[in-house]
Amino acid sequence: MKIAMIGAGYVGLVSGVCFSDFGHDVICVDKDPAKIDQLQDGVIPIYEPGLSDLMAKNVAAGRLTFTTDLGAAVDGADAVFIAVGTPTRRGDGHADLSYVYAAAEDIAKAVTGYTVVVTKSTVPLGTNRQVKQVIRKAAPELEFDVSSNPEFLREGAAIDDFMKPDRVVVGVQSDRAAQVMQDIYRPLYLRDFPILLTDLESAEMIKYAANAFLATKVTFINEIAALCERTGADIKQVSKGMGLDGRIGNKFLHAGPGYGGSCFPKDTSALARIGQEHAVPMQITETVIRVNENIKTRMIEKLRDLCEGSFNGKIVAVLGVTFKPNTDDMREAPSLTIVPALVGGGAKVRVVDPQGMREGKDLLPGVSWLEDPYKAAQNADVLVILTEWNEYRALDLKKLARKMAHPRLADLRNIYSAKDAKRAGFTGYVSVGRQDYLG
Ligand code: NAD
């Protein structure tokens, strides 16, 4: 099959690389010439484990190319995937669909034979029908179908998620489009991964409902964590006890500083807007959005307590600022709320992150970037673990405590325990949903 992938970001690039690994001929298009130059030089512009090698393998096999020329890429393709961004629109919380519609129009102008235009971007209900109209208007004679194929991969585990998905959701309106989509995903179908064929609206809804549900689960456990702190319960034991219930499951039950990332915040916001537009308020989702914001504020207050009531003049070392480990993505990361509060309160903030600096240096003004946690801890008043990179799971706590002016640890991912911290010489320790001690 010949596939064109419009948008070579986290989703487009991973999908394009994986489709080429299935044996398809893939051309990835991006309007950002710098990105395409890098890709043509064999450099991936994002951090995603395993992606570089898989890309090199398929480029060498002649199945994967990159271009800025959308017109040349889409003509003759069996399917054209739209994988451009759908960020939150300024002002109203809705998904900004301008990139999707612009891509649809460009595709319509360039394609001459039958193709399936597949929306992989996360888009609100009705968008695929709108894409169809945009194309129909720009190319009234064109033979084509549209398909909704939302993506569920997680950054940091994207290749595995794409190659071994829990399911592939494909919304279609015709048998012809269904056949093309089944042929594209045949390697997965042959390995018994479920391919769920639906109508367009259901496919669109599945993506928002799934993300809102996961955001709810995270937020629920974060709220229970706050109650644990007040009542003496331990959230780690509570999560374990809940997660062992097969009806609940143990995923997305880890208490922390609130969800962030490129999907949950914008998708919950878009779902809330869709509900309002249809006069069916998404009350649970609206509450989740509000509670998640409060959780970040709660974290700031915890840090303030650890700093004896004021950040002013304190040296704070922050480990991890990406929204989760194994990605360089900073979009909506809790660090973007918490670190500015520290800086704004007069703290001197040192930041360490294995991959976050490239994105983060413009987003977090007024901090200094270091590479080594132990150097960052030198003479510091507080050490904060904000993202649970593997590098921070086995820190030498004694060494850290010895280096600090006031050895106090804010472990916002519950990696260590009050006992570990005390034994290592920390005089203060706070975490999420467990008993703190403030020396
Ligand atoms: P991204 O911002 O990393 O990438 C989007 C890319 O599209 C950019 O490189 C941009 O230059 C390019 N682009 C925009 N308009 C274009 C056009 N007309 N022609 C060519 N290129 C164009 O975004 P992303 O994180 O990959 O997300 C893409 C979509 O997938 C979003 O709707 C998102 O919600 C969804 N999604 C993302 C994830 C994730 O983990 N990042 C997971 C599932 C779904």
XYZ file of C-alpha atoms and ligand atoms in Angstrom:
483
model
C 0.000 0.000 0.000
C 1.112 3.563 -0.601
C 0.536 5.847 2.383
C 1.039 9.586 2.826
C 1.255 10.869 6.409
C 0.540 14.565 6.851
C 2.242 15.898 9.986
C 5.479 14.342 11.232
C 5.091 15.066 14.963
C 4.864 12.489 17.751
C 1.901 10.667 16.223
C 2.593 11.162 12.510
C 6.240 10.177 12.708
C 5.674 7.113 14.887
C 2.706 5.987 12.747
C 4.620 6.588 9.509
C 7.663 4.672 10.716
C 5.547 1.769 11.998
C 3.441 1.570 8.799
C 6.657 1.390 6.776
C 7.794 -1.407 9.076
C 4.557 -3.248 8.187
C 5.913 -3.195 4.597
C 3.945 -0.241 3.219
C 5.506 2.584 1.198
C 5.239 5.661 3.404
C 5.981 9.277 2.728
C 5.850 11.617 5.722
C 5.007 15.250 5.037
C 5.549 18.198 7.332
C 5.232 21.884 6.649
C 8.202 22.575 8.919
C 11.255 22.446 6.594
C 13.695 22.233 9.536
C 11.953 19.075 10.747
C 12.047 17.500 7.287
C 15.734 18.432 6.830
C 16.537 16.683 10.093
C 14.528 13.603 9.141
C 16.189 13.436 5.734
C 19.523 13.517 7.567
C 18.396 10.601 9.719
C 17.879 12.701 12.857
C 14.591 12.446 14.746
C 13.378 15.795 16.072
C 11.697 14.265 19.149
C 12.804 11.890 21.878
C 11.027 8.557 21.585
C 12.812 5.353 22.619
C 13.501 2.972 19.704
C 12.212 5.314 17.004
C 15.583 6.255 15.570
C 16.652 2.660 14.827
C 13.297 1.645 13.364
C 13.295 4.732 11.163
C 16.840 4.049 9.903
C 15.934 0.442 9.100
C 12.931 1.407 6.970
C 14.660 4.332 5.250
C 17.462 1.928 4.291
C 14.876 -0.521 2.942
C 13.538 2.259 0.684
C 10.053 2.222 2.222
C 10.163 5.520 4.119
C 10.823 9.044 2.832
C 10.216 12.615 4.011
C 9.135 15.755 2.196
C 7.574 19.189 2.591
C 5.803 18.755 -0.765
C 2.304 17.642 0.215
C 1.012 17.692 -3.376
C 3.599 15.273 -4.696
C 3.249 13.009 -1.645
C -0.504 12.464 -1.695
C -1.192 11.858 -5.379
C -1.360 8.126 -6.003
C -1.587 7.246 -2.297
C -4.088 4.549 -1.276
C -4.599 6.446 1.964
C -3.653 9.892 3.208
C -3.458 10.210 6.990
C -3.950 13.563 8.682
C -1.846 13.595 11.874
C -1.504 17.328 12.476
C -1.949 19.012 15.853
C -5.375 19.846 17.326
C -4.352 22.074 20.240
C -6.772 23.884 22.520
C -8.069 26.994 20.789
C -7.237 30.155 22.677
C -10.153 31.601 24.597
C -12.859 28.947 24.341
C -11.257 25.584 25.208
C -12.372 24.023 21.930
C -10.054 21.925 19.749
C -8.419 24.096 17.093
C -9.217 22.295 13.844
C -7.657 24.815 11.485
C -4.628 22.568 10.785
C -6.888 19.609 10.022
C -9.073 21.536 7.572
C -6.065 23.219 5.934
C -4.499 19.797 5.379
C -7.808 18.438 3.985
C -7.991 21.280 1.505
C -4.384 20.800 0.385
C -5.015 17.079 -0.055
C -8.146 17.741 -2.132
C -6.228 20.018 -4.484
C -3.504 17.454 -5.129
C -5.169 14.023 -5.263
C -6.438 12.833 -8.646
C -7.526 9.197 -8.075
C -9.499 7.324 -5.390
C -8.024 7.603 -1.928
C -9.112 7.327 1.698
C -8.475 10.451 3.759
C -7.933 9.221 7.302
C -8.040 11.476 10.334
C -5.579 10.236 12.940
C -5.556 13.516 14.865
C -7.911 13.627 17.856
C -10.949 15.551 16.611
C -14.418 16.391 17.971
C -17.570 14.711 16.818
C -18.598 15.692 13.328
C -15.097 16.670 12.190
C -14.703 13.777 9.750
C -17.977 14.716 8.069
C -16.684 18.280 7.899
C -13.390 17.055 6.386
C -15.463 15.278 3.745
C -17.271 18.517 2.911
C -14.053 20.516 2.737
C -12.636 18.007 0.249
C -15.872 17.789 -1.716
C -15.968 21.574 -2.035
C -12.352 21.845 -3.159
C -12.544 18.867 -5.550
C -16.182 18.223 -6.568
C -15.290 15.393 -8.997
C -12.849 13.521 -6.743
C -13.581 9.903 -5.801
C -12.676 9.472 -2.135
C -13.789 8.283 1.289
C -13.019 9.544 4.765
C -12.105 7.443 7.780
C -11.661 8.211 11.464
C -8.708 6.320 12.942
C -7.889 7.857 16.340
C -4.505 7.060 17.821
C -4.025 5.697 21.339
C -0.235 5.490 21.587
C 1.538 6.811 24.666
C 4.665 8.886 24.293
C 7.621 7.021 25.749
C 6.139 3.644 24.744
C 4.818 4.711 21.354
C 6.307 2.015 19.136
C 5.175 -0.819 21.357
C 1.729 0.731 21.628
C 1.466 1.074 17.854
C 2.803 -2.410 17.110
C 0.864 -4.151 19.911
C -2.264 -2.067 20.396
C -5.122 -3.030 22.709
C -7.298 -2.248 19.691
C -7.361 -0.275 16.458
C -10.478 1.844 15.978
C -11.556 2.543 12.409
C -14.645 4.618 11.610
C -15.824 4.312 8.010
C -18.841 4.966 5.805
C -18.176 2.510 2.967
C -16.983 -1.055 2.398
C -14.334 0.234 0.033
C -12.768 2.413 2.732
C -13.080 -0.432 5.259
C -11.140 -2.691 2.887
C -8.312 -0.158 2.442
C -8.048 0.324 6.212
C -8.082 -3.425 6.844
C -5.319 -3.894 4.271
C -3.223 -1.208 5.978
C -3.626 -2.833 9.392
C -3.460 -6.434 8.091
C -0.165 -7.202 9.921
C -1.904 -6.457 13.220
C -5.101 -8.260 12.283
C -3.058 -11.382 11.420
C -1.616 -11.286 14.938
C -5.097 -11.124 16.451
C -5.046 -7.508 17.601
C -8.684 -6.362 17.495
C -9.633 -4.009 14.663
C -12.909 -2.350 15.626
C -14.921 -1.077 12.650
C -17.402 1.646 13.612
C -19.213 4.628 12.164
C -17.360 7.955 12.050
C -18.987 9.528 15.114
C -18.415 6.503 17.351
C -14.732 6.406 16.427
C -14.409 10.106 17.260
C -16.250 9.608 20.552
C -14.221 6.539 21.593
C -11.024 8.596 21.634
C -12.412 11.427 23.777
C -14.282 9.080 26.093
C -11.179 6.935 26.639
C -8.930 9.892 27.432
C -11.492 11.582 29.680
C -11.978 8.299 31.540
C -8.239 7.873 32.135
C -7.915 11.514 33.238
C -10.795 10.858 35.658
C -9.080 7.778 37.067
C -5.823 9.684 37.705
C -7.686 12.594 39.236
C -9.780 10.310 41.405
C -6.724 8.714 42.973
C -5.105 12.137 43.408
C -8.155 13.322 45.328
C -8.195 10.174 47.466
C -4.483 10.878 48.127
C -5.366 14.246 49.668
C -7.799 12.503 52.003
C -5.193 9.856 52.874
C -2.848 12.601 54.042
C -5.475 13.904 56.453
C -6.596 10.535 57.755
C -3.395 8.534 58.120
C -4.024 6.130 55.235
C -1.226 5.391 52.743
C -2.167 5.974 49.095
C 0.294 3.353 47.835
C -1.466 0.670 49.837
C -4.857 2.052 48.863
C -3.948 2.071 45.127
C -2.646 -1.456 45.369
C -5.750 -2.668 47.159
C -8.001 -0.988 44.602
C -5.962 -1.985 41.555
C -6.006 -5.686 42.427
C -9.752 -5.584 41.833
C -10.079 -6.848 38.265
C -12.997 -4.480 37.661
C -10.747 -1.510 38.431
C -7.235 -2.502 37.308
C -3.956 -1.031 38.519
C -3.165 1.337 35.629
C -3.533 5.111 36.077
C -3.883 4.700 39.831
C -0.594 6.310 40.866
C -0.975 9.479 42.871
C 1.148 12.413 41.746
C 1.207 16.141 41.027
C -1.707 16.108 38.543
C -1.974 14.984 34.930
C -0.446 16.959 32.073
C 0.816 16.211 28.596
C -0.257 16.794 25.046
C -3.561 14.904 25.289
C -5.454 14.777 28.612
C -5.685 18.543 29.238
C -6.755 19.460 25.718
C -9.006 16.444 25.192
C -10.880 16.878 28.490
C -11.301 20.560 27.666
C -12.588 19.762 24.157
C -15.013 17.118 25.498
C -16.399 19.617 27.999
C -16.958 22.081 25.147
C -18.612 19.450 22.953
C -20.981 18.620 25.828
C -21.877 22.278 26.329
C -22.546 22.723 22.617
C -24.939 19.783 22.613
C -26.594 20.867 25.867
C -25.334 17.702 27.580
C -22.831 19.078 30.096
C -19.972 16.681 30.781
C -20.167 17.302 34.512
C -17.669 14.639 35.554
C -15.103 15.819 33.014
C -15.627 19.460 33.970
C -15.022 18.557 37.619
C -11.926 16.547 36.714
C -10.436 19.566 34.920
C -11.054 21.772 37.959
C -9.793 19.226 40.501
C -6.639 18.623 38.456
C -5.834 22.332 38.563
C -6.385 22.322 42.342
C -4.009 19.380 42.712
C -1.169 21.397 41.180
C -1.921 24.248 43.594
C -1.923 21.752 46.458
C 1.569 20.633 45.409
C 2.797 24.225 45.508
C 1.442 24.591 49.062
C 3.196 21.379 50.095
C 6.466 22.762 48.774
C 5.858 26.042 50.555
C 5.351 24.180 53.857
C 8.602 22.327 53.255
C 10.287 25.716 52.699
C 9.010 26.933 56.099
C 6.302 29.105 54.577
C 8.248 31.015 51.921
C 10.213 30.284 48.746
C 12.055 33.575 49.013
C 15.814 33.087 48.898
C 15.583 29.278 48.949
C 17.648 27.153 46.590
C 15.381 24.489 45.092
C 16.652 21.627 42.920
C 13.965 20.113 40.669
C 14.470 16.662 39.161
C 12.332 16.052 36.070
C 10.171 18.590 34.255
C 8.746 16.678 31.267
C 5.113 15.672 31.750
C 6.189 12.057 32.203
C 9.397 10.012 31.827
C 10.806 8.832 28.480
C 9.634 11.818 26.493
C 10.910 15.324 25.831
C 7.322 16.609 25.644
C 6.664 19.532 27.993
C 3.108 20.311 26.887
C 0.937 21.086 29.936
C 3.469 19.446 32.265
C 2.764 20.100 35.996
C 6.272 21.616 36.107
C 4.953 24.538 34.019
C 2.724 25.518 36.965
C 4.929 24.457 39.858
C 8.341 25.789 38.755
C 7.087 29.324 37.917
C 5.449 29.440 41.378
C 8.848 28.691 42.928
C 10.629 31.264 40.764
C 7.849 33.827 41.314
C 8.108 33.292 45.071
C 11.792 34.227 44.999
C 13.427 30.775 44.938
C 16.631 30.082 43.022
C 15.612 27.075 40.941
C 17.970 24.513 39.425
C 16.463 22.054 36.983
C 17.723 18.649 35.879
C 15.956 16.550 33.237
C 17.414 13.871 30.928
C 15.517 15.190 27.854
C 13.551 18.269 28.896
C 16.017 21.103 28.342
C 15.544 21.633 24.576
C 11.802 22.249 24.967
C 11.922 23.521 28.513
C 14.496 26.300 28.362
C 12.066 28.782 26.780
C 9.101 27.576 28.823
C 10.796 27.875 32.204
C 12.538 31.258 32.311
C 14.671 32.197 35.305
C 15.931 28.700 36.149
C 19.400 27.247 35.701
C 19.786 23.908 33.912
C 22.190 21.288 35.228
C 22.957 17.737 34.151
C 23.723 16.070 37.434
C 21.233 15.710 40.328
C 24.073 15.705 42.857
C 25.468 18.989 41.531
C 21.974 20.466 41.584
C 21.639 19.448 45.235
C 24.834 21.230 46.286
C 23.864 23.730 49.069
C 20.185 23.421 48.105
C 17.386 23.881 50.638
C 14.894 21.542 48.999
C 15.064 18.759 46.417
C 11.873 18.124 44.404
C 11.236 14.996 42.336
C 8.625 16.012 39.776
C 8.984 13.399 37.005
C 9.821 9.774 37.746
C 12.622 9.196 35.240
C 14.400 5.882 35.898
C 17.529 7.894 36.734
C 15.759 9.216 39.847
C 14.503 5.881 41.125
C 17.754 4.797 42.704
C 19.343 8.015 43.871
C 21.979 7.904 46.586
C 19.840 9.720 49.147
C 22.634 9.871 51.737
C 24.959 11.571 49.261
C 22.225 14.037 48.281
C 21.380 14.870 51.900
C 25.056 15.432 52.706
C 25.406 17.944 49.870
C 22.356 20.004 50.742
C 22.311 23.059 52.998
C 18.957 21.888 54.390
C 18.234 18.289 53.387
C 14.514 18.303 52.597
C 12.894 16.121 49.946
C 9.599 16.623 48.091
C 8.952 13.281 46.425
C 5.888 14.093 44.322
C 5.970 10.684 42.575
C 6.153 8.572 45.747
C 9.368 6.863 44.708
C 10.890 6.805 48.195
C 9.407 6.690 51.694
C 9.613 8.860 54.792
C 11.656 6.067 56.359
C 14.191 6.029 53.462
C 14.504 9.796 53.635
C 14.906 9.941 57.415
C 17.509 7.170 57.390
C 19.494 9.035 54.701
C 19.585 12.167 56.818
C 16.766 14.231 55.343
C 15.189 16.439 57.965
C 11.964 16.926 55.999
C 10.043 14.721 53.551
C 6.763 15.255 51.744
C 5.100 12.964 49.210
C 1.573 12.531 47.841
C -1.074 10.722 49.868
C 1.218 9.555 52.663
C 2.419 10.887 55.983
C 4.938 13.714 55.726
C 7.425 14.815 58.295
C 8.686 18.328 58.436
C 11.888 18.795 60.404
P 2.703 17.533 17.023
O 2.481 18.951 17.294
O 3.876 16.823 17.624
O 2.827 17.309 15.427
C 2.001 17.892 14.475
C 2.837 18.144 13.211
O 1.964 18.502 12.134
C 3.842 19.286 13.344
O 5.141 18.792 13.034
C 3.363 20.328 12.325
O 4.434 21.039 11.731
C 2.648 19.451 11.314
N 1.654 20.123 10.467
C 0.632 20.933 10.840
N -0.094 21.297 9.770
C 0.465 20.696 8.698
C 0.158 20.678 7.295
N -0.885 21.348 6.793
N 0.955 19.969 6.491
C 2.003 19.277 6.971
N 2.337 19.251 8.280
C 1.565 19.942 9.136
O 1.354 16.787 17.412
P 1.156 15.287 17.951
O 1.488 15.200 19.378
O 1.786 14.329 16.991
O -0.436 15.155 17.836
C -1.081 15.049 16.592
C -2.516 14.619 16.843
O -2.547 13.307 17.415
C -3.286 15.520 17.828
O -4.611 15.616 17.423
C -3.185 14.745 19.124
O -4.263 15.007 19.995
C -3.254 13.328 18.656
N -2.629 12.359 19.562
C -1.433 12.661 20.149
C -0.831 11.724 20.991
C 0.481 12.024 21.675
O 0.837 11.304 22.584
N 1.213 13.045 21.269
C -1.450 10.483 21.225
C -2.654 10.207 20.593
C -3.228 11.156 19.757
